[in-house]
XYZ file of C-alpha atoms in Angstrom:
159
model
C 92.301 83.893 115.159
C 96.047 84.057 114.647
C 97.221 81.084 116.542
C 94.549 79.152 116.116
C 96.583 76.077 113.903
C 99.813 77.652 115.221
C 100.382 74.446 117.766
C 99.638 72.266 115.270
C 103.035 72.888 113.651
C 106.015 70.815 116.152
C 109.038 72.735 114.721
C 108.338 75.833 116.248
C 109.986 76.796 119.707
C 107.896 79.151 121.962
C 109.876 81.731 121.070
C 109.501 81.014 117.379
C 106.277 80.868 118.222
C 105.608 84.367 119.716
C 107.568 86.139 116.556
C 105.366 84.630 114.718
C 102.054 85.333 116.465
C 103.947 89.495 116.786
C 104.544 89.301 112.956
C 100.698 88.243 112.115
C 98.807 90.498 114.735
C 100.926 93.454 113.203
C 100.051 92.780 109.257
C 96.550 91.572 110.631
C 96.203 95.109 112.256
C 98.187 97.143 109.197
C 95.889 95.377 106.248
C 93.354 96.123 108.104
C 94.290 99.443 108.631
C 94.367 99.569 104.903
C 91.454 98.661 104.160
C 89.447 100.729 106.660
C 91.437 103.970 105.159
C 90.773 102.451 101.470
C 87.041 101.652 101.882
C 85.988 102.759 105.308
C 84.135 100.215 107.827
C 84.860 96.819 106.870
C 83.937 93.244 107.966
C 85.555 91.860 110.624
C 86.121 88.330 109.772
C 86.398 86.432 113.571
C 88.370 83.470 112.084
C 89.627 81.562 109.332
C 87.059 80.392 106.515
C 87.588 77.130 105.210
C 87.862 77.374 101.608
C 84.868 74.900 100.790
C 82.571 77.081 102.814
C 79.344 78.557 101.662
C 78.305 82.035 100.420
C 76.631 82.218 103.759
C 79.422 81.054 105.662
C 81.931 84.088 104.328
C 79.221 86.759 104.334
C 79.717 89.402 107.385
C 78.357 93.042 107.245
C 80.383 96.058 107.812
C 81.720 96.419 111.330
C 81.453 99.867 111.951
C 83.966 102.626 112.201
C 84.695 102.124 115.743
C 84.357 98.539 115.984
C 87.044 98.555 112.490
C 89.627 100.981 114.847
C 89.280 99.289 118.134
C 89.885 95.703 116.085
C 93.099 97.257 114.607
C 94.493 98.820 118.071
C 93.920 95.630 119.710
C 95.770 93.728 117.327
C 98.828 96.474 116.755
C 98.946 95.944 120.871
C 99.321 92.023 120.752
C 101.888 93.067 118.011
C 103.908 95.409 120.961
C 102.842 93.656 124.008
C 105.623 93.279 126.177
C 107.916 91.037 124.382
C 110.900 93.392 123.819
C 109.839 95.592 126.683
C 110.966 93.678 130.273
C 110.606 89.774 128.213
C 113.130 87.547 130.133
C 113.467 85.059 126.735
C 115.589 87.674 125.721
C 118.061 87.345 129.177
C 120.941 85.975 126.658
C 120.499 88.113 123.839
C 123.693 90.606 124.718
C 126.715 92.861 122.960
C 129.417 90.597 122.750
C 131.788 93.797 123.110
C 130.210 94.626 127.098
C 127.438 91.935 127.835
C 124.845 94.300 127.565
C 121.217 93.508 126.926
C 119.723 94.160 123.515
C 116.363 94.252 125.040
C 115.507 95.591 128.562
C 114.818 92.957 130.950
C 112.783 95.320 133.256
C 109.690 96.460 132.481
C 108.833 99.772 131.266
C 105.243 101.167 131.593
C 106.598 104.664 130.068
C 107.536 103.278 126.567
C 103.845 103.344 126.006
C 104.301 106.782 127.066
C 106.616 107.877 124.981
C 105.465 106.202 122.087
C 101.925 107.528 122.792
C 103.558 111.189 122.534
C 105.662 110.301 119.561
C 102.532 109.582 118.095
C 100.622 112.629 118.910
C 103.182 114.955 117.741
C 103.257 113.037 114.121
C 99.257 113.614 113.863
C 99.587 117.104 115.142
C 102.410 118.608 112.937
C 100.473 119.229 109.671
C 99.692 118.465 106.274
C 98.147 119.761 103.376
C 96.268 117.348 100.624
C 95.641 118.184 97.082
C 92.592 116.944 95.821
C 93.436 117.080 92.359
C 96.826 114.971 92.117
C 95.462 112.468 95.178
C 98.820 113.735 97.265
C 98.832 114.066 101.024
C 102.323 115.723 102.686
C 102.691 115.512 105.994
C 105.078 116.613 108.457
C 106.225 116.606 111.955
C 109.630 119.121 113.939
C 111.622 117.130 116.204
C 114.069 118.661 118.436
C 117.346 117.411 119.708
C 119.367 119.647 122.123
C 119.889 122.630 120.001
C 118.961 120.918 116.607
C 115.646 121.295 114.647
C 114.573 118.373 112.414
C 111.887 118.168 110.022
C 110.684 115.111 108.990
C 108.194 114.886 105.707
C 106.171 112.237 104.379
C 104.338 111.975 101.155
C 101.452 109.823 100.469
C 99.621 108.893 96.971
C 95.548 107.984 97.380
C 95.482 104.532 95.672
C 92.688 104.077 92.763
């Protein structure tokens, strides 16, 4: 869906390119995202609509839950496919100071790992929402040798 007129523009390099294609699978996913947590299951629109097309031709029905979350984790993995994790286009991009690599040019399975856990610990630390003011807190603990951070969130429900 994303790259479908992408080749049609000549002044992007492949690595232009690929930033790109990152940047729109990531808002694709997080609008998305928004929506589903706005409205619940949405429709999943499989490509672009021309803007002369028919009623017909833009109605889709609700995708449903599922379908809506495994769209969005799809496209939030194109987003952080392996680009900055082992991507050799990235071979010149050092530290001036000691020639050292911005991004790893080696591959990494376990930074899926670790962001996996990262993850889990934000949706297990807590929250509390207040029904009357629309306000969701939550919270995760971090720890760091002998250091103990807490790190807070708040979120406002949208009309």
């Amino acid at each position: 869906m994303i790259l479908e007129n992408m080749n049609k523009c000549r002044d992007l390099s492949e690595t232009e390119r690929r930033d790109v294609a990152g940047q729109c699978n990531f808002l694709l996913a997080h609008y998305y995202y928004c929506l589903v947590r706005q409205y619940g299951p949405v429709p999943l629109i499989p490509s672009t609509i021309p803007s002369n097309a028919s009623v017909d031709a833009m109605s889709y029905p609700r995708a449903t839950y599922d379908e809506c979350i495994d769209f969005i984790s799809k496209r939030y993995e194109k987003a952080a496919s392996p680009w900055f994790n082992g991507n050799k286009y990235y071979v010149d991009f050092k530290r001036r100071l000691d020639g050292v690599n911005y991004f790893n040019q080696e591959y990494d399975a376990q930074k899926w790992g670790k962001a996996a856990a990262v993850c889990k610990r934000i949706t297990d630390g807590g929250g509390t929402y207040d029904p009357s003011t629309k306000v969701f807190k939550f919270w995760y603990t971090n720890t760091d040798g002998n250091k103990t951070y807490r790190t807070e969130a708040t979120l406002t429900k949208s009309k």
